[in-house]
PDB file of C-alpha atoms in Angstrom:
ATOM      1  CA  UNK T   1      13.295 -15.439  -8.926  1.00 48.00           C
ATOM      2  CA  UNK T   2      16.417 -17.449  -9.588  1.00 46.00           C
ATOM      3  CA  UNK T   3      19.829 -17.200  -7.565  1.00 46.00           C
ATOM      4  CA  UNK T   4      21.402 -15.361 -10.398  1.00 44.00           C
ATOM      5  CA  UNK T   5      19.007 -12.913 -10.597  1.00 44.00           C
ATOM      6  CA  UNK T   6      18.852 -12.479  -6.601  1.00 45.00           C
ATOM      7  CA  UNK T   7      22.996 -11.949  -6.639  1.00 39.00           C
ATOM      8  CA  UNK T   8      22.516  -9.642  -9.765  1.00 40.00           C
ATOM      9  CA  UNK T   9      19.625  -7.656  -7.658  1.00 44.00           C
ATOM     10  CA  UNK T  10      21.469  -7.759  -4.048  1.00 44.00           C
ATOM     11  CA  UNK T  11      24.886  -5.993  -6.083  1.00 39.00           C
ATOM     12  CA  UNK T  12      22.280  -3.106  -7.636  1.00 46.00           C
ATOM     13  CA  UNK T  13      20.468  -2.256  -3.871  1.00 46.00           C
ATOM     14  CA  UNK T  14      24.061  -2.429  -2.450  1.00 42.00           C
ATOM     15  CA  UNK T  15      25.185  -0.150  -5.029  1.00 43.00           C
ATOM     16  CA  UNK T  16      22.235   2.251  -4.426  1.00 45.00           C
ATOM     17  CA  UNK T  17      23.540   2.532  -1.060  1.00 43.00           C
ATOM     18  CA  UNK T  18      27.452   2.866  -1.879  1.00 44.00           C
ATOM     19  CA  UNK T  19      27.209   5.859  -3.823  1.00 50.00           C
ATOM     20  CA  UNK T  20      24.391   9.110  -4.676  1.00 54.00           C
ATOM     21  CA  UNK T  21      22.474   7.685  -8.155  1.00 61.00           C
ATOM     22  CA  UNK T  22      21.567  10.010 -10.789  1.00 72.00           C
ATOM     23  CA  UNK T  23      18.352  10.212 -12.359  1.00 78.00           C
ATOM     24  CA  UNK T  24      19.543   7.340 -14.829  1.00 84.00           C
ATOM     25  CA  UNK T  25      20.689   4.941 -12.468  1.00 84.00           C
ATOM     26  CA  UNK T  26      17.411   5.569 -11.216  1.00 90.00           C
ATOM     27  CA  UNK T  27      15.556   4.505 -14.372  1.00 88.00           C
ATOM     28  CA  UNK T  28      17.942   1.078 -14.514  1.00 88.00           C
ATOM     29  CA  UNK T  29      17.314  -0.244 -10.785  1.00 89.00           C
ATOM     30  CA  UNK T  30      14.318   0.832  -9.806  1.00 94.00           C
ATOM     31  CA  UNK T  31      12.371  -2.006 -11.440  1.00 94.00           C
ATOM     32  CA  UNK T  32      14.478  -4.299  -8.882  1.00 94.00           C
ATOM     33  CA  UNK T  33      13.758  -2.619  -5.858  1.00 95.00           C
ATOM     34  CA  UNK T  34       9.933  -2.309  -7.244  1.00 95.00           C
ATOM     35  CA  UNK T  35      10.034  -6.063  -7.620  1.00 96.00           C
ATOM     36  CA  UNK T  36      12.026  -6.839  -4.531  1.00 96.00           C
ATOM     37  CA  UNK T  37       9.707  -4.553  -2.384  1.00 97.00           C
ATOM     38  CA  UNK T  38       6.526  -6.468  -3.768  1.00 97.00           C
ATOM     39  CA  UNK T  39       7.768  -9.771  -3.724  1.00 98.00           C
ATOM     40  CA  UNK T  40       8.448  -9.314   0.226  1.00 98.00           C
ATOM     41  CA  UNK T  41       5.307  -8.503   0.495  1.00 98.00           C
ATOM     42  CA  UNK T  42       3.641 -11.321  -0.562  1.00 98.00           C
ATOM     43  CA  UNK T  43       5.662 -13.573   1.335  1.00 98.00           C
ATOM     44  CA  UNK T  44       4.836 -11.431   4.526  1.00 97.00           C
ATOM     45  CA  UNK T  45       8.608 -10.661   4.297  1.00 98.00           C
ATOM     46  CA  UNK T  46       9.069  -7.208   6.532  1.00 97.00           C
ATOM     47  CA  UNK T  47      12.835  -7.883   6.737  1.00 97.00           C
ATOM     48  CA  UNK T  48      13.016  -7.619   3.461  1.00 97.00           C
ATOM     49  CA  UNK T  49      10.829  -4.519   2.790  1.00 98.00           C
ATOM     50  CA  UNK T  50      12.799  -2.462   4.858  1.00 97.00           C
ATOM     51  CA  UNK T  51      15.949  -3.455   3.138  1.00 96.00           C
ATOM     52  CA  UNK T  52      13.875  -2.377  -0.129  1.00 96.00           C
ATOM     53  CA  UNK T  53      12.755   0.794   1.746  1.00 97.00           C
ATOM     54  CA  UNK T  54      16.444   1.700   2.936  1.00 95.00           C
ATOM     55  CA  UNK T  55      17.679   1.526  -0.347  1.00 93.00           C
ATOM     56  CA  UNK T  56      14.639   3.827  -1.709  1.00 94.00           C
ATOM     57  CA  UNK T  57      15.489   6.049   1.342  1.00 94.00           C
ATOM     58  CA  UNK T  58      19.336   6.695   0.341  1.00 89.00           C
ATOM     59  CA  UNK T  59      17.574   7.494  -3.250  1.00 88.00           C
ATOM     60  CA  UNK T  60      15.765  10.833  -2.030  1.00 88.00           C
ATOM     61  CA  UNK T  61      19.451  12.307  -0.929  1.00 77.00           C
ATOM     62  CA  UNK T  62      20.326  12.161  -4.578  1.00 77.00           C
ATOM     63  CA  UNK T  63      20.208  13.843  -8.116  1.00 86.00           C
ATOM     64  CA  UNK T  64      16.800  12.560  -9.322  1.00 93.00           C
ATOM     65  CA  UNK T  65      14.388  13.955 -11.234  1.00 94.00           C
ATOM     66  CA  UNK T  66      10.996  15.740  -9.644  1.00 95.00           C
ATOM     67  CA  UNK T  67       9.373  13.046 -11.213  1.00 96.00           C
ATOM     68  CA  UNK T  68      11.603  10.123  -9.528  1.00 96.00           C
ATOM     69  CA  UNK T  69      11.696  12.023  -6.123  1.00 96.00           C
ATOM     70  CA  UNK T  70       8.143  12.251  -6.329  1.00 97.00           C
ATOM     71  CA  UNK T  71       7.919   8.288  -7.098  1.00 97.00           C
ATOM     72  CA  UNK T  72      10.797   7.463  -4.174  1.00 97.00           C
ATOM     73  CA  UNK T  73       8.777   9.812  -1.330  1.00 98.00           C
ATOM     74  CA  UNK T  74       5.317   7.703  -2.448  1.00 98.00           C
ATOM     75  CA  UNK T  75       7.019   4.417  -2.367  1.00 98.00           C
ATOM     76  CA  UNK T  76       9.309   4.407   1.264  1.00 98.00           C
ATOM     77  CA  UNK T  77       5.387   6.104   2.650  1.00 99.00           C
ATOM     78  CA  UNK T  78       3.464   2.955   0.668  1.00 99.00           C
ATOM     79  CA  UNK T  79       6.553   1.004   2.421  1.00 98.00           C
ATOM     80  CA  UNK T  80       5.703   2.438   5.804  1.00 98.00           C
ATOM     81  CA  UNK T  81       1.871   1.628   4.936  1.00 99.00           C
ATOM     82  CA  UNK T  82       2.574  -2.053   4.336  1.00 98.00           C
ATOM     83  CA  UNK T  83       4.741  -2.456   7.112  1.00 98.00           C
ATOM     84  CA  UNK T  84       2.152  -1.291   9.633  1.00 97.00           C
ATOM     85  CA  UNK T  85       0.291  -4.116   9.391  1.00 95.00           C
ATOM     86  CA  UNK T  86       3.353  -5.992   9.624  1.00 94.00           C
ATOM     87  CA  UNK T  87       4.755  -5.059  12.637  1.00 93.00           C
ATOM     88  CA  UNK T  88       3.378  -6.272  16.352  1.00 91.00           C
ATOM     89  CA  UNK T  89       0.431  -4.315  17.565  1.00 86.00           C
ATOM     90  CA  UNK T  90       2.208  -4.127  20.799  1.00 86.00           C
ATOM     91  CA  UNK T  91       4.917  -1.847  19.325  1.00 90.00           C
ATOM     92  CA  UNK T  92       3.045   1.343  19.321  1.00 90.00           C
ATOM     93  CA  UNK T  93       6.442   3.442  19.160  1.00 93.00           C
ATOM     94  CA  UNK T  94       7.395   1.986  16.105  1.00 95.00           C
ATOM     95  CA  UNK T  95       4.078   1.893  13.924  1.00 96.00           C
ATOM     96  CA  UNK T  96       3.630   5.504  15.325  1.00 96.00           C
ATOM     97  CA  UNK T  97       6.854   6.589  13.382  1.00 97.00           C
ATOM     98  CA  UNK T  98       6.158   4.668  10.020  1.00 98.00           C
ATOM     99  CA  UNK T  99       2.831   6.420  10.283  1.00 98.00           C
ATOM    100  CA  UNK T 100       4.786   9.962  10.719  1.00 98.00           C
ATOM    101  CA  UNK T 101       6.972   9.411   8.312  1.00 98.00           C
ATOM    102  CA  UNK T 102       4.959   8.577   5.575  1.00 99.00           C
ATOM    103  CA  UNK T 103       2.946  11.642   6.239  1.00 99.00           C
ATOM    104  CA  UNK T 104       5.973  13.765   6.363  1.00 98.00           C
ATOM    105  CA  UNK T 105       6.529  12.186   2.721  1.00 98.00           C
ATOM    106  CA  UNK T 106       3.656  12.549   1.556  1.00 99.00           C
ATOM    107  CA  UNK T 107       2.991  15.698   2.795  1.00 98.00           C
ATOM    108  CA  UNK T 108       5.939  17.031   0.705  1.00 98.00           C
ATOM    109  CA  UNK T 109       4.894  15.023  -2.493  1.00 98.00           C
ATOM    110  CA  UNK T 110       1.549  17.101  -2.603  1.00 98.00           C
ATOM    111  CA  UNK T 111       2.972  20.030  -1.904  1.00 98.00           C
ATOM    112  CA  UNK T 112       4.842  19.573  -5.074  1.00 97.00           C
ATOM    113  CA  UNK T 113       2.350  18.238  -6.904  1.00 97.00           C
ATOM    114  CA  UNK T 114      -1.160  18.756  -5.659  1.00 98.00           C
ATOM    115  CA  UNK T 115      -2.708  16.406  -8.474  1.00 98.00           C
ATOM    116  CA  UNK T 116      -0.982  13.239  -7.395  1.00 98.00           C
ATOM    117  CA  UNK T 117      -4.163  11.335  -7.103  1.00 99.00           C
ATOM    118  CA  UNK T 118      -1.785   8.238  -5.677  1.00 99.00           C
ATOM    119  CA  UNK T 119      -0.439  10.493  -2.618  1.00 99.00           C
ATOM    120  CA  UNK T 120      -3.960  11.689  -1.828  1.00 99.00           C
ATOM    121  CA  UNK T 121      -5.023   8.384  -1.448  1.00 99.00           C
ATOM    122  CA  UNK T 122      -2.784   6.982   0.514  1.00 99.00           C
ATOM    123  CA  UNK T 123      -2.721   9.818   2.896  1.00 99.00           C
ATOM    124  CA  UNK T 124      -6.401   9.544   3.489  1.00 99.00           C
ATOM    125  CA  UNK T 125      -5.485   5.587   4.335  1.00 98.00           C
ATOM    126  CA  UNK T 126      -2.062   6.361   6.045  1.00 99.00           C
ATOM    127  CA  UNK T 127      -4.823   8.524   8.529  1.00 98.00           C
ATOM    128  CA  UNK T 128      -7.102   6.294   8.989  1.00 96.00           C
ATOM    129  CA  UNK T 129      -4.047   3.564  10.420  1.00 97.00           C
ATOM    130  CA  UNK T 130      -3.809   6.664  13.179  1.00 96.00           C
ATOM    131  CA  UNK T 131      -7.356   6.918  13.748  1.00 95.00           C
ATOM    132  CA  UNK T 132      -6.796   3.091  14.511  1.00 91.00           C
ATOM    133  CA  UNK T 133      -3.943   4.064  17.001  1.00 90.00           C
ATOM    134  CA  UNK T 134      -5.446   6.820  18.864  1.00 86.00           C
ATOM    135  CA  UNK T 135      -9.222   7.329  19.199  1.00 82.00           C
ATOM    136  CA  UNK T 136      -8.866  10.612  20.785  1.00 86.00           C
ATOM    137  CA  UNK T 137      -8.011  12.162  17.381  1.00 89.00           C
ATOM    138  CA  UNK T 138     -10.458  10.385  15.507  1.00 91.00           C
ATOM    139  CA  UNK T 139     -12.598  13.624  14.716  1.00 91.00           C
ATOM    140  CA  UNK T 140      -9.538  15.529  13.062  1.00 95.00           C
ATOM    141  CA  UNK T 141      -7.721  12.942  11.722  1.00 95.00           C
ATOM    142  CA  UNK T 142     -11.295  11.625  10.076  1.00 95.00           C
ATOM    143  CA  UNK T 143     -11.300  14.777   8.843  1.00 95.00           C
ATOM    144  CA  UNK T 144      -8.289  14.850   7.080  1.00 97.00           C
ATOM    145  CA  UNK T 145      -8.401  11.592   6.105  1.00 97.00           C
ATOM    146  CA  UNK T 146     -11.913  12.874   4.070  1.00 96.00           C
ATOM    147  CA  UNK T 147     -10.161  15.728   3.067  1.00 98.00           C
ATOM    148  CA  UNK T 148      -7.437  13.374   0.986  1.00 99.00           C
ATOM    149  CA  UNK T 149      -9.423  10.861  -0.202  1.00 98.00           C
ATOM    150  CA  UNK T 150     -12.360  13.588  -2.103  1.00 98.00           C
ATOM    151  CA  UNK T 151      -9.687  15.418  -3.590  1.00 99.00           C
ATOM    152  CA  UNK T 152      -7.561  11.506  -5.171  1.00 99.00           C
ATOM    153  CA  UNK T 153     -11.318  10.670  -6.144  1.00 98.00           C
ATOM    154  CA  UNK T 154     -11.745  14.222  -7.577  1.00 99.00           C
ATOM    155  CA  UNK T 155      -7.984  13.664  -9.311  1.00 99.00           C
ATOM    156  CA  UNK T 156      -8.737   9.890 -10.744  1.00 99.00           C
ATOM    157  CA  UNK T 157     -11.999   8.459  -9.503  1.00 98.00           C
ATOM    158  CA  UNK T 158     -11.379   5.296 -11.509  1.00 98.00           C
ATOM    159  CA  UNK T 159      -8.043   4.534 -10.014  1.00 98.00           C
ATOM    160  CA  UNK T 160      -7.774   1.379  -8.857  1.00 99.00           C
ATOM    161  CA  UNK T 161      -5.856   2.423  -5.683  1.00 99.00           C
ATOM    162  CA  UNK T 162      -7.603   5.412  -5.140  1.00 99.00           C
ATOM    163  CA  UNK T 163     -11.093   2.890  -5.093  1.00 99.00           C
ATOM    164  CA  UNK T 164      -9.268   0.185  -3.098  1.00 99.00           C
ATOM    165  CA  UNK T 165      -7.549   2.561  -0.568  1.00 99.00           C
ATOM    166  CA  UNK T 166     -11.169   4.316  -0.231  1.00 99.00           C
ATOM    167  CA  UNK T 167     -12.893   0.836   0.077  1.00 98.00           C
ATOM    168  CA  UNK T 168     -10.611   0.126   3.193  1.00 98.00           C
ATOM    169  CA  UNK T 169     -11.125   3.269   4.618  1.00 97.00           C
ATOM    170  CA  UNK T 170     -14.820   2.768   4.564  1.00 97.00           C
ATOM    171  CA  UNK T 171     -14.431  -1.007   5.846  1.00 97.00           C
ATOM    172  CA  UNK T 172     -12.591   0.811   8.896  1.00 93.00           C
ATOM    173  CA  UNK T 173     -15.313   3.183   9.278  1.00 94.00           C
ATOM    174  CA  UNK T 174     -18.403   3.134  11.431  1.00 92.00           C
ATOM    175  CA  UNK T 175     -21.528   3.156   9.324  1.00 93.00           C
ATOM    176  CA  UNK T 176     -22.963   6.248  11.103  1.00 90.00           C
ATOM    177  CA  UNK T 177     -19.566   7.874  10.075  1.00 90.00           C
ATOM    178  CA  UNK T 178     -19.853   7.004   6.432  1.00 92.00           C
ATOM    179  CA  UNK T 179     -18.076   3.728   6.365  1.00 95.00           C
ATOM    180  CA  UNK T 180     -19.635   0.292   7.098  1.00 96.00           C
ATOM    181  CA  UNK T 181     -19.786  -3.159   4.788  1.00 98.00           C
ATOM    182  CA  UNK T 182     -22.175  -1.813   1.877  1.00 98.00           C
ATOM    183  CA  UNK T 183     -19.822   1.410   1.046  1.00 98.00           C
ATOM    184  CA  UNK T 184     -17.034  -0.994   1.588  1.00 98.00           C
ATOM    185  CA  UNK T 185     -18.044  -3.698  -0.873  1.00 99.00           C
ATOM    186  CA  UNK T 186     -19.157  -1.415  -3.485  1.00 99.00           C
ATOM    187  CA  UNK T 187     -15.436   0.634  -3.584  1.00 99.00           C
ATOM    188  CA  UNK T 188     -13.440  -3.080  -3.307  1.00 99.00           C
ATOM    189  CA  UNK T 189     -16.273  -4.516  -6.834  1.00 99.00           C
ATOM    190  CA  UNK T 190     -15.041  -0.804  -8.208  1.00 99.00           C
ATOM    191  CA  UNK T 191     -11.018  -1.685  -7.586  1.00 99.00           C
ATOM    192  CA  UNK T 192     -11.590  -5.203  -8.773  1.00 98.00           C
ATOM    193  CA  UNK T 193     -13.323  -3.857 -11.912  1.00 98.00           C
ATOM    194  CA  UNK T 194     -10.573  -1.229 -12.479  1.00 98.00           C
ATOM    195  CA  UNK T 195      -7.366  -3.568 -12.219  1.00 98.00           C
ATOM    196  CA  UNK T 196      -8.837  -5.768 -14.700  1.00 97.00           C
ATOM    197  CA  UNK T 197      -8.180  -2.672 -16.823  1.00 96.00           C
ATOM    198  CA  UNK T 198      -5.091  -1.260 -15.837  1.00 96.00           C
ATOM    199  CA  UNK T 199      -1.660  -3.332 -17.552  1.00 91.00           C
ATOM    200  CA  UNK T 200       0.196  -5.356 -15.204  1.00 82.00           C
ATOM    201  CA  UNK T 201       3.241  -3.373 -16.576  1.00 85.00           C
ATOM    202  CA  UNK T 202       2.690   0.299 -16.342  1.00 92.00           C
ATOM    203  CA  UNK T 203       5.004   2.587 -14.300  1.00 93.00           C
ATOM    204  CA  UNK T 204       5.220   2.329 -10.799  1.00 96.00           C
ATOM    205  CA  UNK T 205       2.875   2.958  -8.801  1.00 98.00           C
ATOM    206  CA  UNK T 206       1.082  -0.113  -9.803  1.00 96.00           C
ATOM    207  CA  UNK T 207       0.584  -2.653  -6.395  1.00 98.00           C
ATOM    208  CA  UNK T 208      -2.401  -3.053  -5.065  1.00 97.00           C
ATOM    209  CA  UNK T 209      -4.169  -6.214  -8.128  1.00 96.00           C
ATOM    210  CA  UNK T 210      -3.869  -9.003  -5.158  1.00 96.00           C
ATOM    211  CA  UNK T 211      -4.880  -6.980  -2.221  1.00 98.00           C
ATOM    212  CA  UNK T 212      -8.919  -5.982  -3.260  1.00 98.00           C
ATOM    213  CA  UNK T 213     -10.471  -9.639  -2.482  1.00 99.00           C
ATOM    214  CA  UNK T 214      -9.055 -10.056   0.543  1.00 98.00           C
ATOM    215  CA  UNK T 215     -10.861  -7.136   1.639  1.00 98.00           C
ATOM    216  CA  UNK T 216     -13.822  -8.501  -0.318  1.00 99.00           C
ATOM    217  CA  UNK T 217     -13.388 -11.490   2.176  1.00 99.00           C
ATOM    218  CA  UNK T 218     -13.393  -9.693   5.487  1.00 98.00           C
ATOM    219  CA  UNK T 219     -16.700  -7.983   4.763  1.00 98.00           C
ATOM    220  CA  UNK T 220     -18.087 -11.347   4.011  1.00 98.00           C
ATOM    221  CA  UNK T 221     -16.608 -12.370   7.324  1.00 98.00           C
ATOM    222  CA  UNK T 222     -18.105  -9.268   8.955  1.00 97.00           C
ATOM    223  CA  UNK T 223     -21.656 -10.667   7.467  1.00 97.00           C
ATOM    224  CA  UNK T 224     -20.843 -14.534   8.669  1.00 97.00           C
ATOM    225  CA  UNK T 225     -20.725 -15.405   4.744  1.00 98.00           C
ATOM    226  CA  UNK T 226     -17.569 -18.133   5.441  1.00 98.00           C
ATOM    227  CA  UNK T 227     -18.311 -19.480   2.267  1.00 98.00           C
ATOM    228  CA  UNK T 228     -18.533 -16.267   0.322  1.00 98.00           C
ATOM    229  CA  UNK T 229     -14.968 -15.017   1.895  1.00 99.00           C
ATOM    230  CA  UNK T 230     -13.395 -17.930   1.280  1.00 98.00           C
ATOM    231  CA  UNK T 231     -14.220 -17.704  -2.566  1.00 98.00           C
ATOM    232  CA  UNK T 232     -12.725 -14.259  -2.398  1.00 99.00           C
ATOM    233  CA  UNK T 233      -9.406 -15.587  -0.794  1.00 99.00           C
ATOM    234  CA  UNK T 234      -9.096 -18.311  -3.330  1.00 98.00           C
ATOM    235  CA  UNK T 235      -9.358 -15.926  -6.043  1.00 98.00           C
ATOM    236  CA  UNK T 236      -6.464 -13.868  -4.554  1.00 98.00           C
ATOM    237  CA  UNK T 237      -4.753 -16.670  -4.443  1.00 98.00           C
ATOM    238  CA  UNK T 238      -5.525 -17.579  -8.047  1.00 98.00           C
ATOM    239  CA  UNK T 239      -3.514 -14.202  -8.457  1.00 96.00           C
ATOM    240  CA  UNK T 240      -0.515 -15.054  -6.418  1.00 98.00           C
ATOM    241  CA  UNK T 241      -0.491 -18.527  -4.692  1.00 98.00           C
ATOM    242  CA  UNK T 242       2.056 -17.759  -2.284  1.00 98.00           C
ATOM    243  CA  UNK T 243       0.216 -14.504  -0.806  1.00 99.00           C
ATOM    244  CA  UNK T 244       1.127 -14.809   2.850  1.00 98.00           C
ATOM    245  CA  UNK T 245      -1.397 -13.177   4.616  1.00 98.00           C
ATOM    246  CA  UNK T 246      -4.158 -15.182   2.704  1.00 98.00           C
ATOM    247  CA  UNK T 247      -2.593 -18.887   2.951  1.00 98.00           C
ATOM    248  CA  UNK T 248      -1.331 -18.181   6.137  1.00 98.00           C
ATOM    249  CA  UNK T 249      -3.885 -15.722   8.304  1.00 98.00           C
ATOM    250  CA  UNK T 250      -7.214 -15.125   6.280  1.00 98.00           C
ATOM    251  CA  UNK T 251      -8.080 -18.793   5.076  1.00 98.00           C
ATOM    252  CA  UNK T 252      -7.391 -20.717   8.428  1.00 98.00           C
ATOM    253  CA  UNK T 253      -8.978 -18.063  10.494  1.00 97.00           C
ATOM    254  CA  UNK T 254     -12.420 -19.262   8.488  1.00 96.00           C
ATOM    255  CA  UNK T 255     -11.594 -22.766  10.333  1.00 89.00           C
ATOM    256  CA  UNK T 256     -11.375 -21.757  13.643  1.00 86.00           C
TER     257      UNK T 256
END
């Protein structure tokens, strides 16, 4: 992005926060705080997704439409989602409220709309992350977690979300519990598959293209394939060459 077009961007979040937007000044800067958002997080940015997810935030206040509040709740949850894995593992205050909140969020977005196949999904993954935070719970929460991610599949089972977020989960999941590699793999070949289909350029919610072979890597990692997970983490970065998390984490972990 060019230093006109970050000034231009900067002056829209800041006045997102200055003043309540209606539903059109909705439709003209959300595609900059879509492409601000995703942009951080391929640079492994967090600083700047929660600048992206405050000005979402002052959003939900305002006169929007069901279908933009519906889109805002999703997006500061998916936010939340990202961030998670972005903040220290030693900060278990902190994840534990991005986890809440994205629930509470999400929570409401179904209740308004019980077909949101998107919402569903990530609520089943937003569950697992507190499985992965307290063990004690992992019965009910596993249970809810199931609970959302049948009824996304039910919704869209060819979603590429819905197949990546479910892929995850099961790569999370003990194998006696459903999960394991083989589930795993087969979801993450499903997303892959699906994304080729879906256009770069349809309406929001559409992350998620750069984030299914990394996945595809750690369950070749999880086999001792090094050779077969580094192919996948090349082709992400075929994708997007300045994904963070693969340049910087995935492919010099496969050195050490």
């Amino acid at each position: 992005m060019r230093r006109t077009e970050r000034v231009v961007l900067a002056f829209g979040m800041v006045a997102l926060l200055a003043a309540p937007a209606t539903g059109a000044e909705f439709a003209e800067v959300w595609p900059g705080v879509v492409e601000r958002s995703e942009r951080a997080y391929v640079l492994g940015d967090a600083s700047g997704m929660r600048s992206a997810r405050t000005a979402v935030r002052e959003l939900l206040g305002s006169g929007l439409t069901d279908d933009q509040r519906s889109i805002a709740r999703y997006t500061v949850a998916y936010l939340n989602w990202r961030l998670f894995f972005l903040t220290d593992s030693s900060a278990d205050d902190e994840r534990e409220a991005l986890l809440d909140e994205a629930l509470e969020l999400l929570g409401a977005d179904v209740a308004d709309n019980d077909a949101n196949a998107e919402s569903h999904a990530l609520t089943a993954s937003v569950y697992g992350l507190q499985i992965s935070q307290s063990r004690l719970r992992a019965a009910f929460l596993g249970t809810l977690a199931g609970r959302a991610s049948a009824r996304a599949a039910e919704l869209e089972p060819n979603n590429p979300r819905v197949l990546l977020l479910d892929g995850i989960g099961k790569l999370n999941t003990p194998r006696a519990f459903g999960g394991g590699e083989d589930r795993a793999e087969a979801l993450l070949l499903r997303a892959v598959a699906a994304f080729r289909t879906e256009p770069p350029g349809r309406p929001w919610p559409r992350w998620g293209r750069i984030d299914a072979y990394p996945r595809l890597g750690q369950v070749a990692v999880r086999r001792g394939e090094a050779d077969a997970a580094r192919r996948y983490y090349l082709q992400a970065l075929d994708i997007e060459p300045e994904f963070a998390w693969v340049r910087h984490v995935l492919l010099p972990a496969l050195e050490q």
